[in-house]
Amino acid sequence: MTTTAPTTAPAQGTGEILEAGHVDVLIVGAGVSGIGAAHHLREQFPDRTFVILDAQDNRGGTWWTHQYPGVRSDSDLFTYGYRFKPWRGPSIAAGEEILAYLDEVIDEDDLSPCIRYQHRVTSASWSSEDRRWAVDVTRIDTGQQLRFTTGFLWMCQGYYNHAKPYQPRWEGMDRFAGVIVHPQRWPQGLDLAGKRVIVIGSGATAATLIPAIAGTAKHVTMLQRSPSYFFAPPTTHELALTLRALDIPEEWTHEILRRQYIQQTDVLARTAREAPDDLHALLVESVRPLLPENFDVDKHLTPRYRPWQQRIAIVPDGDLFAALREGTASIVTDTIETFTEDGIKVSSGEEIPADVVVTATGFNLSVLGDVAFTVDGELVDFTGRVTWRGIMINGVPNMAYVFGYFRHSWTLRVDLVSDLVGRLLSHMRDNGATMVVPTLRPQDCDMQLRPWSDPENFNPGYVMRSQHVLFKQGDREPWTHLLEHEEEREILPKADLDDGTLVYS
Ligand SMILES: Cc1cc2nc3c(=O)[nH]c(=O)nc-3n(C[C@H](O)[C@H](O)[C@H](O)COP(=O)(O)OP(=O)(O)OC[C@H]3O[C@@H](n4cnc5c(N)ncnc54)[C@H](O)[C@@H]3O)c2cc1C
């Protein structure tokens, strides 16, 4: 399949918008979601044209943006990998192994000719008369303004701003004589040998980075305001070793391990709901034997929230705890009073010396890639809109988005959403429709709107900081975004496309 979009734009214009061609489907984002979406699209609709636009200069999304030492998955790759492509490596993988896997998908599906890098989508305008989106793009390398048109917009933009990490300001930061870095913008060649490093944060990034640099730096201090949950599984699942020794097809191993990990995460998620105190105790007690003698587990590793209200950070083979045992890393649980010239002073009065401070403080959430949407000339204010099954938005025609799971692997949802979008496109084709709009039925109009994420259920900082700019959920299906794969893998494949909430024309 080819696209009618030219591979390079004409010579730089003088501020005018250059027509860049028409495609049947336009995918925004070349991360795991966009590449997965393109695979499914090509497989199900070999005759349709499509293009993938990404603001970055390479593929991989998250895995291209995050290049700090030790960057790795938190999920097992049998479920983080796609349903359609076996994973051959260890269960927990390094960022570059994930990029290599995505490269294989791009090669096998011959996606390269369809991907345009350094293309930032700035706005998308739907015309019901023309039955198409006009998608405006700024080329980051040349500054050119381009306009693509498409019949269906597939937003695979992820959930955070790749260009601007969340970087809180603390008193005294300006006088700190050392270097301050954010993991999202890790400087190439930063030499930590012999340096005293403070990592601010307690989540997956801190847990990943610290063991990776602990052997090189003089000392690494994890400075956290409050503790997170950790779980220390082996890097490679025993079952993977057993199956691989049997010399069976890789597809079998992939599928069996997928089922194993899905079931394990189902049990964890269910226990978090039904017996949170038991899971809390299990997680906290499971790390205790890995810690140095007399370690204050209550202060440093006993979270104050329920398990799974935020992601559980994975510490494969307990490597973070090994660094604590060896004394190359330590944890301080306190609040920052001020940066000093030589480090950070915390509320207890202690001053932690540092040459380098890493602010593993997370993301700025971005709603649908910060693209400005208009429908028939009217700007879409997402804060007043409701999601249709966490895939479409009421009143926004011919647009689907991918938002993965928090508790299971993100990618499990990429496959499920792609199946549903495929069904929807087939349904439209079979019924001669060129437009589909999620629409509140009369009985839905007075339903109670709920926040996109119920804080009781899932409440990490980056979601809570941005709830006010996000679209909402209703109090009934299909106006909900279900967080559990266990529910969705039953519901989404059977979702009724003719229940009156999708209006076709
Ligand atoms: C360090 C780290 C580790 C993680 N580990 C896991 C894990 O183990 N398991 C898990 O399930 N999840 C994990 N996550 C969450 C992770 O973000 C998702 O798993 C997944 O990578 C998201 O993929 P995506 O393609 O949807 O979005 P992204 O990876 O965010 O990619 C989106 C792409 O869209 C592009 N884009 C966005 N807006 C625009 C625009 N307007 N115009 C053009 N391009 C645009 C971006 O440039 C980017 O390249 C991790 C996240 C981080 C940061």
Coordinates of N, CA, C and O in Angstrom, one line a residue, residues 11-78:
A11 N 10.1 22.7 -1.6 CA 11.0 23.7 -1.0 C 10.3 24.6 0.0 O 9.1 24.9 -0.2
Q12 N 11.1 25.2 0.9 CA 10.4 26.0 2.0 C 9.7 27.2 1.4 O 10.1 27.9 0.5
G13 N 8.4 27.3 1.9 CA 7.6 28.4 1.3 C 7.7 29.7 2.1 O 8.7 29.8 2.9
T14 N 6.9 30.6 1.9 CA 7.0 31.9 2.5 C 5.8 32.0 3.5 O 5.1 33.0 3.4
G15 N 5.7 31.0 4.4 CA 4.6 31.1 5.4 C 3.3 30.6 4.9 O 2.4 30.4 5.7
E16 N 3.2 30.2 3.6 CA 1.9 29.7 3.2 C 1.8 28.2 3.6 O 2.8 27.6 3.9
I17 N 0.6 27.7 3.5 CA 0.4 26.3 3.9 C 0.5 25.4 2.6 O -0.2 25.7 1.6
L18 N 1.4 24.4 2.7 CA 1.6 23.6 1.5 C 0.7 22.4 1.6 O 0.6 21.7 2.7
E19 N 0.0 22.0 0.5 CA -0.9 20.9 0.5 C 0.0 19.6 0.5 O 0.9 19.5 -0.3
A20 N -0.2 18.7 1.5 CA 0.7 17.6 1.6 C 0.1 16.3 1.2 O 0.7 15.2 1.3
G21 N -1.2 16.3 0.7 CA -1.8 15.1 0.2 C -2.9 14.6 1.0 O -3.1 15.0 2.2
H22 N -3.6 13.6 0.5 CA -4.8 13.0 1.2 C -4.5 11.5 1.5 O -3.9 10.8 0.7
V23 N -4.9 11.1 2.7 CA -4.8 9.7 3.1 C -6.1 9.2 3.6 O -6.8 10.1 4.2
D24 N -6.4 7.9 3.5 CA -7.6 7.4 4.1 C -7.6 7.6 5.6 O -8.6 7.9 6.3
V25 N -6.4 7.2 6.2 CA -6.3 7.3 7.7 C -5.0 8.0 8.0 O -3.9 7.7 7.4
L26 N -5.0 8.9 9.0 CA -3.8 9.6 9.4 C -3.6 9.3 10.9 O -4.5 9.5 11.7
I27 N -2.4 8.7 11.1 CA -2.1 8.3 12.5 C -1.1 9.3 13.0 O -0.1 9.7 12.4
V28 N -1.4 9.8 14.2 CA -0.5 10.8 14.9 C 0.3 10.0 16.0 O -0.3 9.5 16.9
G29 N 1.6 9.9 15.8 CA 2.5 9.3 16.8 C 3.1 8.0 16.3 O 2.4 7.1 15.8
A30 N 4.4 7.9 16.4 CA 5.1 6.7 15.9 C 5.7 5.9 17.1 O 6.8 5.4 17.1
G31 N 5.0 5.9 18.2 CA 5.4 5.1 19.4 C 4.8 3.7 19.3 O 4.3 3.3 18.2
V32 N 4.7 3.0 20.4 CA 4.1 1.6 20.3 C 2.7 1.6 19.9 O 2.2 0.7 19.2
S33 N 1.9 2.7 20.2 CA 0.5 2.8 19.8 C 0.4 3.0 18.3 O -0.3 2.3 17.6
G34 N 1.1 4.0 17.8 CA 1.0 4.3 16.3 C 1.5 3.2 15.4 O 0.9 2.9 14.4
I35 N 2.6 2.5 15.8 CA 3.2 1.5 15.0 C 2.2 0.3 15.1 O 2.0 -0.4 14.0
G36 N 1.7 0.0 16.3 CA 0.7 -1.1 16.4 C -0.5 -0.8 15.5 O -1.1 -1.7 14.8
A37 N -1.0 0.4 15.6 CA -2.2 0.8 14.9 C -2.0 0.6 13.4 O -2.8 0.1 12.6
A38 N -0.8 1.0 12.9 CA -0.5 0.9 11.5 C -0.4 -0.6 11.0 O -0.9 -0.9 10.0
H39 N 0.1 -1.4 11.9 CA 0.2 -2.8 11.6 C -1.2 -3.4 11.4 O -1.5 -4.1 10.4
H40 N -2.1 -3.1 12.3 CA -3.5 -3.6 12.2 C -4.2 -3.1 11.0 O -5.0 -3.8 10.4
L41 N -4.0 -1.8 10.8 CA -4.7 -1.1 9.6 C -4.2 -1.8 8.3 O -5.1 -2.2 7.5
R42 N -2.9 -2.0 8.2 CA -2.4 -2.6 7.0 C -2.9 -4.0 6.8 O -3.3 -4.4 5.7
E43 N -3.0 -4.7 7.9 CA -3.4 -6.1 7.9 C -4.9 -6.2 7.5 O -5.3 -7.1 6.6
Q44 N -5.7 -5.3 8.0 CA -7.1 -5.5 7.8 C -7.6 -4.7 6.6 O -8.6 -5.1 6.0
F45 N -6.9 -3.7 6.2 CA -7.3 -2.9 5.0 C -6.2 -2.6 4.1 O -5.7 -1.5 4.0
P46 N -5.7 -3.7 3.4 CA -4.5 -3.5 2.6 C -4.6 -2.4 1.5 O -3.6 -1.9 1.0
D47 N -5.9 -2.1 1.2 CA -6.0 -1.1 0.1 C -6.1 0.4 0.6 O -6.1 1.3 -0.2
R48 N -6.1 0.5 1.9 CA -6.3 1.9 2.3 C -4.9 2.6 2.5 O -3.9 2.0 2.9
T49 N -4.9 3.9 2.2 CA -3.7 4.7 2.3 C -3.6 5.3 3.7 O -4.7 5.6 4.3
F50 N -2.4 5.4 4.2 CA -2.3 6.0 5.6 C -0.9 6.6 5.7 O 0.0 6.3 4.9
V51 N -0.8 7.5 6.6 CA 0.5 8.1 7.0 C 0.6 8.2 8.5 O -0.4 8.3 9.2
I52 N 1.9 8.1 9.0 CA 2.1 8.3 10.5 C 2.9 9.5 10.6 O 4.0 9.6 10.0
L53 N 2.4 10.5 11.4 CA 3.2 11.7 11.6 C 3.7 11.7 13.0 O 3.0 11.4 14.0
D54 N 5.0 12.1 13.2 CA 5.5 12.2 14.6 C 6.4 13.4 14.7 O 7.2 13.7 13.8
A55 N 6.3 14.1 15.8 CA 7.0 15.4 16.0 C 8.5 15.1 16.2 O 9.4 15.9 15.9
Q56 N 8.8 13.9 16.7 CA 10.2 13.6 17.0 C 11.0 13.2 15.8 O 10.4 13.0 14.7
D57 N 12.3 13.0 15.9 CA 13.1 12.7 14.7 C 13.3 11.2 14.6 O 14.2 10.8 13.8
N58 N 12.6 10.4 15.3 CA 12.8 9.0 15.2 C 11.6 8.3 15.8 O 10.7 8.9 16.4
R59 N 11.6 7.0 15.6 CA 10.4 6.2 16.1 C 10.6 5.8 17.6 O 11.6 6.0 18.2
G60 N 9.5 5.3 18.1 CA 9.6 4.7 19.5 C 8.9 5.6 20.6 O 8.6 5.1 21.6
G61 N 8.6 6.8 20.3 CA 7.9 7.6 21.3 C 8.6 7.7 22.6 O 9.8 8.1 22.7
T62 N 8.0 7.1 23.6 CA 8.5 7.1 25.0 C 10.0 6.5 25.0 O 10.8 7.0 25.7
W63 N 10.2 5.5 24.2 CA 11.5 4.8 24.2 C 12.6 5.5 23.5 O 13.7 5.2 23.6
W64 N 12.2 6.5 22.7 CA 13.1 7.4 22.0 C 13.4 8.6 22.9 O 14.5 9.1 23.0
T65 N 12.3 9.1 23.5 CA 12.5 10.3 24.4 C 13.3 10.0 25.6 O 14.1 10.8 26.0
H66 N 13.1 8.8 26.2 CA 13.8 8.5 27.5 C 15.1 7.7 27.2 O 15.0 6.5 26.9
Q67 N 16.2 8.4 27.4 CA 17.5 7.7 27.1 C 18.4 7.8 28.3 O 19.6 7.8 28.1
Y68 N 17.8 7.8 29.5 CA 18.7 7.9 30.6 C 19.3 6.5 30.9 O 18.7 5.5 30.4
P69 N 20.4 6.4 31.7 CA 21.0 5.1 31.9 C 20.0 4.1 32.5 O 19.3 4.5 33.5
G70 N 20.0 3.0 32.0 CA 19.2 1.9 32.6 C 17.7 1.9 32.2 O 17.0 1.1 32.7
V71 N 17.3 2.8 31.3 CA 15.9 2.9 31.0 C 15.4 1.5 30.5 O 16.0 0.8 29.7
R72 N 14.3 1.1 31.1 CA 13.7 -0.2 30.8 C 12.2 -0.2 31.0 O 11.7 0.7 31.6
S73 N 11.6 -1.3 30.6 CA 10.2 -1.5 30.8 C 9.9 -1.8 32.3 O 10.8 -2.3 33.0
D74 N 8.7 -1.6 32.6 CA 8.2 -1.9 34.0 C 7.3 -3.2 33.8 O 7.1 -3.9 34.8
S75 N 6.8 -3.3 32.6 CA 6.0 -4.5 32.3 C 6.8 -5.6 31.7 O 7.9 -5.3 31.2
D76 N 6.3 -6.8 31.7 CA 6.9 -7.9 31.0 C 6.7 -7.6 29.5 O 5.6 -7.0 29.1
L77 N 7.6 -8.0 28.7 CA 7.5 -7.7 27.2 C 6.6 -8.7 26.5 O 6.3 -8.5 25.3
F78 N 6.2 -9.8 27.1 CA 5.3 -10.7 26.4 C 3.9 -10.0 26.3 O 3.2 -10.3 25.3

